[in-house]
Amino acid sequence: MRSVAPMKTAKIGYIVISIVLCVLGITLIVFPEFSATMLGTICGIIFVAFGCIKLIGYFSKDLFRLAFQFDFEFGILMIVLGIILLVHPGSLLNFICVAFGISVLGDGLFKVRIALEAKKFGIFQWWLIAAIAVISSIFGLILIFRPGEGGTLLMIFLGITLLCEGILSMSTVITMVKIIHHQQPDRITEE
């Protein structure tokens, strides 16, 4: 039997990072004058941590193979973006917005696909993931093109996008990652 520890670690990590994203998003919505340097450092740390959690999730081999199926590529991307943000935290507000916008847009589009595959598995909440993923993707797209480009408005859009991504990640991992303690390893047996 396979250990479920990596799946538990990934699921708990997803939930913790999702909560952090939601809290940071609400903070930026309420306090849009937040320091760009501080934001860059915080986002860098979050990206690196979430990238590592995504890699753990990818290699954990959850039961349905839905929630973590694209996390190898996204995990590496998030770690690289996080390192860039940590090296240049203050001078890159536009980079933060574009990088996070692209990441959220891509994640949202992949989550729509995951939701459609979840429907085939009979997971009832597939529509919830699809709806949140579409909303998250729209805010990611807005963040990339930054209409209005005002500093305060930009921080509010970033906050809304962080909040949407946190909700999307949490709802995906809660509804689609099932931890079965007696799950057999992947193998094909010939009879």
Coordinates of N, CA, C and O in Angstrom, one line a residue, residues 8-161:
K8 N -1.9 14.0 2.0 CA -2.3 14.8 3.1 C -1.5 16.1 3.2 O -2.1 17.2 3.4
T9 N -0.2 16.0 3.0 CA 0.7 17.2 3.0 C 0.2 18.2 1.9 O 0.1 19.4 2.2
A10 N 0.0 17.7 0.7 CA -0.4 18.6 -0.4 C -1.8 19.2 -0.1 O -2.0 20.4 -0.3
K11 N -2.7 18.4 0.4 CA -4.1 18.9 0.6 C -4.0 20.0 1.7 O -4.6 21.0 1.5
I12 N -3.3 19.7 2.8 CA -3.3 20.7 3.9 C -2.5 21.9 3.4 O -2.9 23.1 3.7
G13 N -1.4 21.7 2.6 CA -0.7 22.9 2.1 C -1.5 23.7 1.2 O -1.5 24.9 1.2
Y14 N -2.3 23.1 0.3 CA -3.2 23.8 -0.6 C -4.2 24.7 0.3 O -4.5 25.8 -0.1
I15 N -4.8 24.1 1.3 CA -5.8 24.8 2.1 C -5.1 26.0 2.8 O -5.6 27.1 2.8
V16 N -3.9 25.7 3.4 CA -3.2 26.8 4.1 C -2.9 28.0 3.1 O -3.1 29.1 3.4
I17 N -2.3 27.6 2.0 CA -1.9 28.7 1.0 C -3.2 29.4 0.5 O -3.2 30.6 0.3
S18 N -4.3 28.6 0.3 CA -5.5 29.2 -0.1 C -6.0 30.3 0.9 O -6.5 31.3 0.5
I19 N -5.9 29.9 2.1 CA -6.3 30.9 3.2 C -5.4 32.1 3.2 O -5.9 33.2 3.3
V20 N -4.1 31.9 3.0 CA -3.2 33.0 3.0 C -3.5 33.9 1.8 O -3.5 35.1 1.9
L21 N -3.8 33.3 0.6 CA -4.2 34.1 -0.6 C -5.5 34.9 -0.3 O -5.5 36.1 -0.7
C22 N -6.4 34.3 0.3 CA -7.7 35.0 0.6 C -7.4 36.1 1.6 O -8.0 37.3 1.4
V23 N -6.7 35.9 2.6 CA -6.4 37.0 3.6 C -5.6 38.1 2.9 O -5.9 39.3 3.1
L24 N -4.6 37.8 2.1 CA -3.8 38.8 1.4 C -4.7 39.6 0.4 O -4.6 40.8 0.3
G25 N -5.6 38.8 -0.3 CA -6.5 39.5 -1.2 C -7.4 40.5 -0.5 O -7.6 41.6 -0.9
I26 N -8.0 40.1 0.7 CA -8.9 40.9 1.4 C -8.1 42.1 2.0 O -8.6 43.3 1.9
T27 N -6.9 41.9 2.4 CA -6.0 43.0 2.9 C -5.8 44.0 1.8 O -5.9 45.2 2.0
L28 N -5.5 43.6 0.6 CA -5.3 44.5 -0.5 C -6.5 45.3 -1.0 O -6.5 46.4 -1.4
I29 N -7.7 44.6 -0.8 CA -8.9 45.3 -1.2 C -9.2 46.4 -0.1 O -9.6 47.5 -0.5
V30 N -9.0 46.1 1.1 CA -9.3 47.0 2.2 C -8.2 48.1 2.3 O -8.5 49.2 2.6
F31 N -7.0 47.7 2.1 CA -5.8 48.6 2.2 C -5.0 48.7 0.9 O -3.9 48.1 0.9
P32 N -5.6 49.3 -0.1 CA -4.9 49.3 -1.4 C -3.6 50.1 -1.5 O -2.9 50.0 -2.4
E33 N -3.3 50.8 -0.4 CA -2.0 51.6 -0.3 C -0.8 50.7 0.1 O 0.2 51.2 0.4
F34 N -1.0 49.4 0.2 CA -0.1 48.4 0.7 C 1.3 48.6 0.0 O 1.3 48.9 -1.2
S35 N 2.4 48.5 0.7 CA 3.7 48.7 0.1 C 4.0 47.7 -1.0 O 3.9 46.5 -0.8
A36 N 4.5 48.2 -2.2 CA 4.8 47.3 -3.3 C 5.9 46.4 -3.0 O 6.0 45.2 -3.4
T37 N 6.9 46.9 -2.2 CA 8.1 46.1 -1.8 C 7.6 44.9 -0.9 O 8.0 43.8 -1.1
M38 N 6.8 45.3 0.1 CA 6.3 44.2 1.0 C 5.5 43.2 0.2 O 5.6 42.0 0.4
L39 N 4.6 43.7 -0.7 CA 3.8 42.8 -1.5 C 4.6 41.9 -2.3 O 4.4 40.7 -2.4
G40 N 5.7 42.4 -2.9 CA 6.6 41.6 -3.8 C 7.2 40.5 -3.0 O 7.3 39.3 -3.4
T41 N 7.7 40.8 -1.8 CA 8.3 39.8 -0.9 C 7.3 38.8 -0.5 O 7.6 37.6 -0.5
I42 N 6.2 39.2 0.0 CA 5.1 38.3 0.4 C 4.7 37.4 -0.7 O 4.6 36.1 -0.6
C43 N 4.4 37.9 -1.9 CA 4.0 37.1 -3.1 C 5.2 36.2 -3.5 O 4.9 35.0 -3.9
G44 N 6.4 36.6 -3.4 CA 7.5 35.7 -3.7 C 7.5 34.5 -2.8 O 7.7 33.4 -3.3
I45 N 7.4 34.7 -1.5 CA 7.4 33.6 -0.6 C 6.2 32.7 -0.8 O 6.3 31.5 -0.8
I46 N 5.0 33.3 -1.1 CA 3.8 32.5 -1.4 C 4.0 31.7 -2.6 O 3.7 30.5 -2.7
F47 N 4.6 32.3 -3.7 CA 4.8 31.6 -4.9 C 5.7 30.4 -4.7 O 5.4 29.3 -5.2
V48 N 6.8 30.6 -4.1 CA 7.8 29.5 -3.8 C 7.1 28.4 -3.0 O 7.2 27.2 -3.4
A49 N 6.4 28.8 -1.9 CA 5.8 27.8 -1.1 C 4.7 27.0 -1.9 O 4.6 25.8 -1.8
F50 N 3.9 27.7 -2.6 CA 2.8 27.1 -3.4 C 3.4 26.2 -4.5 O 2.8 25.1 -4.8
G51 N 4.5 26.7 -5.1 CA 5.1 25.8 -6.1 C 5.6 24.5 -5.5 O 5.4 23.5 -6.2
C52 N 6.2 24.6 -4.3 CA 6.7 23.3 -3.7 C 5.5 22.4 -3.3 O 5.5 21.2 -3.5
I53 N 4.4 23.0 -2.8 CA 3.2 22.2 -2.5 C 2.6 21.6 -3.8 O 2.2 20.4 -3.8
K54 N 2.6 22.3 -4.9 CA 2.1 21.8 -6.1 C 2.9 20.6 -6.6 O 2.4 19.6 -7.1
L55 N 4.2 20.7 -6.4 CA 5.1 19.6 -6.8 C 4.8 18.3 -5.9 O 4.7 17.2 -6.4
I56 N 4.6 18.6 -4.6 CA 4.3 17.5 -3.7 C 2.9 16.8 -4.1 O 2.8 15.6 -4.2
G57 N 2.0 17.7 -4.5 CA 0.7 17.2 -4.9 C 0.8 16.4 -6.2 O 0.2 15.3 -6.3
Y58 N 1.6 16.9 -7.1 CA 1.7 16.2 -8.4 C 2.3 14.7 -8.2 O 1.8 13.8 -8.8
F59 N 3.3 14.6 -7.3 CA 3.9 13.3 -7.1 C 3.2 12.4 -6.1 O 3.5 11.3 -5.9
S60 N 2.1 13.0 -5.5 CA 1.4 12.2 -4.5 C 0.4 11.1 -5.1 O 0.0 10.2 -4.4
K61 N 0.0 11.3 -6.3 CA -0.8 10.3 -7.0 C -2.2 10.1 -6.3 O -2.5 9.1 -5.8
D62 N -2.9 11.2 -6.2 CA -4.2 11.1 -5.6 C -5.1 10.2 -6.3 O -4.9 9.9 -7.5
L63 N -6.2 9.8 -5.7 CA -7.1 8.7 -6.2 C -7.6 9.0 -7.6 O -7.5 8.2 -8.5
F64 N -8.2 10.2 -7.8 CA -8.8 10.5 -9.1 C -7.8 11.1 -10.1 O -8.1 11.2 -11.3
R65 N -6.7 11.6 -9.7 CA -5.7 12.2 -10.6 C -6.2 13.4 -11.3 O -5.9 13.7 -12.4
L66 N -7.1 14.2 -10.6 CA -7.7 15.4 -11.2 C -7.0 16.7 -10.7 O -6.5 17.5 -11.4
A67 N -7.1 16.9 -9.4 CA -6.7 18.2 -8.8 C -5.2 18.5 -9.0 O -4.9 19.7 -9.2
F68 N -4.3 17.6 -9.1 CA -2.9 17.8 -9.2 C -2.3 17.5 -10.5 O -1.1 17.5 -10.7
Q69 N -3.1 17.2 -11.5 CA -2.5 16.7 -12.8 C -1.7 17.7 -13.5 O -0.8 17.3 -14.3
F70 N -1.8 19.0 -13.4 CA -1.0 20.0 -14.0 C 0.0 20.7 -13.1 O 0.6 21.7 -13.5
D71 N 0.1 20.2 -11.9 CA 0.9 20.9 -10.9 C 2.4 20.7 -11.1 O 3.1 21.5 -10.4
F72 N 2.9 19.8 -11.9 CA 4.3 19.7 -12.1 C 4.8 21.0 -12.8 O 5.7 21.7 -12.3
E73 N 4.1 21.3 -13.9 CA 4.5 22.5 -14.7 C 4.2 23.8 -13.9 O 5.1 24.7 -13.8
F74 N 3.0 23.9 -13.3 CA 2.7 25.1 -12.5 C 3.6 25.2 -11.3 O 3.9 26.3 -10.9
G75 N 3.9 24.1 -10.7 CA 4.8 24.2 -9.5 C 6.2 24.8 -9.8 O 6.7 25.7 -9.2
I76 N 6.8 24.3 -10.9 CA 8.0 24.9 -11.4 C 7.9 26.3 -11.8 O 8.7 27.2 -11.4
L77 N 6.8 26.7 -12.5 CA 6.6 28.1 -12.9 C 6.5 29.0 -11.7 O 7.1 30.1 -11.6
M78 N 5.7 28.5 -10.7 CA 5.5 29.4 -9.5 C 6.8 29.5 -8.7 O 7.0 30.6 -8.2
I79 N 7.6 28.5 -8.6 CA 8.9 28.6 -7.9 C 9.8 29.6 -8.6 O 10.4 30.5 -8.0
V80 N 9.9 29.6 -9.9 CA 10.7 30.5 -10.7 C 10.2 31.9 -10.5 O 10.9 32.9 -10.2
L81 N 8.9 32.1 -10.7 CA 8.3 33.5 -10.5 C 8.5 34.0 -9.0 O 8.8 35.2 -8.8
G82 N 8.4 33.1 -8.1 CA 8.6 33.5 -6.7 C 10.0 33.9 -6.4 O 10.3 34.9 -5.7
I83 N 11.0 33.2 -7.0 CA 12.4 33.6 -6.9 C 12.7 35.0 -7.5 O 13.3 35.8 -6.9
I84 N 12.1 35.2 -8.7 CA 12.2 36.5 -9.3 C 11.7 37.6 -8.5 O 12.3 38.7 -8.3
L85 N 10.5 37.4 -7.9 CA 9.9 38.4 -7.0 C 10.7 38.6 -5.7 O 10.8 39.7 -5.2
L86 N 11.3 37.6 -5.2 CA 12.2 37.7 -4.0 C 13.5 38.5 -4.3 O 14.0 39.2 -3.5
V87 N 14.0 38.3 -5.5 CA 15.2 39.0 -5.9 C 14.9 40.5 -6.2 O 15.8 41.4 -5.9
H88 N 13.8 40.8 -6.8 CA 13.4 42.2 -7.1 C 12.0 42.5 -6.6 O 11.1 42.7 -7.3
P89 N 11.8 42.6 -5.3 CA 10.5 42.7 -4.7 C 9.8 44.1 -4.9 O 8.6 44.1 -5.1
G90 N 10.5 45.2 -4.9 CA 9.9 46.5 -4.9 C 9.7 47.1 -6.3 O 8.7 47.8 -6.5
S91 N 10.6 46.8 -7.2 CA 10.5 47.5 -8.5 C 9.6 46.8 -9.5 O 9.6 47.2 -10.7
L92 N 8.9 45.8 -9.1 CA 8.3 45.0 -10.1 C 6.7 44.9 -9.9 O 6.2 43.8 -10.1
L93 N 6.1 46.0 -9.5 CA 4.6 45.9 -9.4 C 3.9 45.4 -10.6 O 3.1 44.5 -10.6
N94 N 4.4 45.9 -11.8 CA 3.8 45.5 -13.0 C 4.1 44.0 -13.3 O 3.2 43.3 -13.7
F95 N 5.3 43.6 -13.0 CA 5.7 42.2 -13.1 C 4.8 41.3 -12.2 O 4.4 40.3 -12.7
I96 N 4.6 41.8 -11.0 CA 3.8 41.0 -10.1 C 2.4 40.8 -10.7 O 1.9 39.7 -10.7
C97 N 1.8 41.9 -11.2 CA 0.5 41.8 -11.7 C 0.4 40.9 -13.0 O -0.5 40.1 -13.1
V98 N 1.4 41.1 -13.9 CA 1.3 40.3 -15.1 C 1.6 38.8 -14.8 O 0.9 37.9 -15.3
A99 N 2.7 38.6 -14.0 CA 3.0 37.2 -13.6 C 1.9 36.5 -12.9 O 1.5 35.4 -13.2
F100 N 1.3 37.2 -11.9 CA 0.2 36.5 -11.2 C -1.0 36.4 -12.1 O -1.7 35.4 -12.0
G101 N -1.3 37.4 -12.9 CA -2.4 37.4 -13.8 C -2.3 36.2 -14.8 O -3.3 35.4 -15.0
I102 N -1.1 35.9 -15.3 CA -0.9 34.8 -16.2 C -1.1 33.5 -15.5 O -1.7 32.6 -15.9
S103 N -0.5 33.4 -14.3 CA -0.6 32.2 -13.5 C -2.1 31.9 -13.1 O -2.5 30.8 -13.2
V104 N -2.8 32.9 -12.7 CA -4.2 32.7 -12.4 C -5.0 32.4 -13.6 O -5.9 31.5 -13.5
L105 N -4.8 33.0 -14.7 CA -5.5 32.7 -16.0 C -5.2 31.3 -16.4 O -6.2 30.5 -16.7
G106 N -4.0 30.9 -16.4 CA -3.6 29.5 -16.7 C -4.2 28.5 -15.8 O -4.8 27.5 -16.2
D107 N -4.1 28.8 -14.5 CA -4.7 27.9 -13.5 C -6.2 27.8 -13.6 O -6.8 26.7 -13.6
G108 N -6.8 28.9 -13.9 CA -8.3 28.9 -14.1 C -8.7 28.1 -15.3 O -9.7 27.3 -15.2
L109 N -8.0 28.2 -16.4 CA -8.3 27.5 -17.6 C -8.1 26.0 -17.4 O -8.9 25.1 -17.8
F110 N -7.0 25.6 -16.7 CA -6.8 24.2 -16.4 C -7.9 23.7 -15.4 O -8.3 22.5 -15.5
K111 N -8.3 24.5 -14.5 CA -9.3 24.0 -13.5 C -10.7 23.8 -14.2 O -11.5 23.0 -13.8
V112 N -11.0 24.6 -15.3 CA -12.2 24.4 -16.0 C -12.1 23.0 -16.7 O -13.1 22.2 -16.6
R113 N -11.0 22.6 -17.2 CA -10.8 21.3 -17.8 C -11.0 20.2 -16.7 O -11.6 19.2 -16.9
I114 N -10.3 20.5 -15.6 CA -10.4 19.5 -14.5 C -11.9 19.3 -14.0 O -12.3 18.2 -13.8
A115 N -12.6 20.5 -14.0 CA -14.0 20.4 -13.6 C -14.8 19.5 -14.6 O -15.7 18.7 -14.2
L116 N -14.6 19.7 -15.9 CA -15.3 18.9 -16.9 C -14.9 17.4 -16.8 O -15.8 16.6 -16.9
E117 N -13.7 17.1 -16.4 CA -13.3 15.7 -16.2 C -13.9 15.2 -14.9 O -14.3 14.0 -14.9
A118 N -14.0 16.1 -13.9 CA -14.7 15.6 -12.7 C -16.1 15.3 -12.9 O -16.7 14.4 -12.2
K119 N -16.8 16.0 -13.8 CA -18.2 15.7 -14.1 C -18.3 14.2 -14.6 O -19.2 13.5 -14.3
K120 N -17.3 13.8 -15.4 CA -17.3 12.4 -15.9 C -17.1 11.4 -14.8 O -17.6 10.3 -14.9
F121 N -16.4 11.8 -13.8 CA -16.2 10.9 -12.6 C -17.4 10.9 -11.7 O -17.5 10.1 -10.7
G122 N -18.4 11.8 -12.0 CA -19.6 11.8 -11.1 C -19.4 12.7 -9.9 O -20.2 12.6 -8.9
I123 N -18.4 13.6 -9.9 CA -18.2 14.5 -8.8 C -19.2 15.6 -8.9 O -19.2 16.4 -9.9
F124 N -20.2 15.7 -8.0 CA -21.3 16.6 -8.1 C -20.9 18.1 -8.1 O -21.5 18.9 -8.8
Q125 N -19.8 18.4 -7.4 CA -19.4 19.9 -7.3 C -18.6 20.4 -8.5 O -18.1 21.4 -8.4
W126 N -18.6 19.6 -9.6 CA -17.8 20.0 -10.7 C -18.2 21.4 -11.2 O -17.4 22.2 -11.6
W127 N -19.5 21.7 -11.2 CA -20.0 23.0 -11.7 C -19.5 24.2 -10.8 O -19.2 25.3 -11.4
L128 N -19.3 23.9 -9.5 CA -18.8 25.0 -8.6 C -17.3 25.3 -9.0 O -17.0 26.5 -9.1
I129 N -16.5 24.3 -9.2 CA -15.1 24.5 -9.6 C -15.1 25.3 -11.0 O -14.3 26.2 -11.2
A130 N -15.9 24.8 -11.9 CA -16.0 25.5 -13.3 C -16.3 26.9 -13.1 O -15.7 27.8 -13.8
A131 N -17.4 27.2 -12.4 CA -17.8 28.6 -12.2 C -16.7 29.5 -11.6 O -16.4 30.6 -12.0
I132 N -16.1 29.0 -10.5 CA -15.1 29.8 -9.8 C -13.9 30.0 -10.7 O -13.2 31.0 -10.7
A133 N -13.6 28.9 -11.5 CA -12.4 29.0 -12.4 C -12.6 30.0 -13.5 O -11.7 30.8 -13.8
V134 N -13.8 30.1 -14.0 CA -14.1 31.1 -15.0 C -14.0 32.5 -14.4 O -13.4 33.4 -15.0
I135 N -14.5 32.7 -13.3 CA -14.4 34.1 -12.6 C -13.0 34.4 -12.3 O -12.5 35.5 -12.6
S136 N -12.2 33.4 -11.8 CA -10.8 33.6 -11.5 C -10.0 34.0 -12.8 O -9.2 34.9 -12.8
S137 N -10.3 33.3 -13.9 CA -9.6 33.5 -15.1 C -9.9 34.9 -15.6 O -9.0 35.6 -16.2
I138 N -11.2 35.4 -15.5 CA -11.5 36.7 -15.9 C -10.7 37.8 -15.1 O -10.2 38.7 -15.7
F139 N -10.6 37.6 -13.8 CA -9.8 38.5 -13.0 C -8.3 38.4 -13.3 O -7.6 39.4 -13.3
G140 N -7.9 37.2 -13.7 CA -6.5 37.1 -14.1 C -6.2 37.9 -15.4 O -5.2 38.5 -15.5
L141 N -7.1 37.8 -16.3 CA -7.0 38.5 -17.6 C -7.1 40.0 -17.3 O -6.3 40.7 -17.9
I142 N -8.0 40.5 -16.5 CA -8.0 41.9 -16.2 C -6.7 42.3 -15.6 O -6.2 43.4 -15.9
L143 N -6.1 41.5 -14.7 CA -4.9 41.9 -14.0 C -3.8 42.0 -15.0 O -2.9 42.9 -14.9
I144 N -3.8 41.1 -16.1 CA -2.7 41.2 -17.1 C -2.8 42.5 -17.8 O -1.7 43.1 -18.1
F145 N -4.0 42.9 -18.2 CA -4.1 44.1 -19.1 C -4.3 45.4 -18.3 O -4.3 46.5 -18.8
R146 N -4.6 45.3 -17.0 CA -4.7 46.4 -16.0 C -5.5 47.6 -16.6 O -4.9 48.7 -16.7
P147 N -6.7 47.5 -16.8 CA -7.5 48.7 -17.3 C -7.5 49.7 -16.1 O -7.6 49.4 -15.0
G148 N -7.4 51.0 -16.5 CA -7.4 52.0 -15.5 C -6.0 52.3 -14.9 O -5.7 53.4 -14.4
E149 N -5.1 51.3 -14.8 CA -3.7 51.3 -14.4 C -3.5 52.2 -13.2 O -2.3 52.5 -12.8
G150 N -4.5 52.7 -12.5 CA -4.2 53.5 -11.3 C -3.7 52.6 -10.2 O -4.1 51.4 -10.1
G151 N -2.8 53.1 -9.4 CA -2.1 52.3 -8.3 C -3.1 51.7 -7.4 O -3.1 50.5 -7.0
T152 N -4.1 52.5 -6.9 CA -5.1 52.0 -5.9 C -6.0 50.9 -6.6 O -6.2 49.9 -6.1
L153 N -6.4 51.2 -7.8 CA -7.3 50.3 -8.5 C -6.6 49.0 -8.9 O -7.2 47.9 -8.7
L154 N -5.3 49.1 -9.2 CA -4.5 48.0 -9.5 C -4.4 47.1 -8.3 O -4.5 45.8 -8.4
M155 N -4.1 47.6 -7.1 CA -4.0 46.8 -5.9 C -5.4 46.2 -5.6 O -5.4 45.0 -5.1
I156 N -6.5 46.9 -5.8 CA -7.8 46.3 -5.5 C -8.0 45.1 -6.5 O -8.5 44.0 -6.1
F157 N -7.7 45.3 -7.8 CA -7.8 44.2 -8.7 C -6.9 43.0 -8.3 O -7.3 41.8 -8.4
L158 N -5.7 43.3 -7.9 CA -4.8 42.2 -7.4 C -5.4 41.5 -6.2 O -5.4 40.3 -6.1
G159 N -6.0 42.3 -5.3 CA -6.6 41.7 -4.1 C -7.8 40.8 -4.5 O -7.9 39.7 -4.0
I160 N -8.6 41.3 -5.4 CA -9.8 40.4 -5.9 C -9.3 39.2 -6.6 O -9.8 38.1 -6.3
T161 N -8.2 39.3 -7.4 CA -7.7 38.1 -8.0 C -7.1 37.1 -7.1 O -7.3 35.9 -7.2

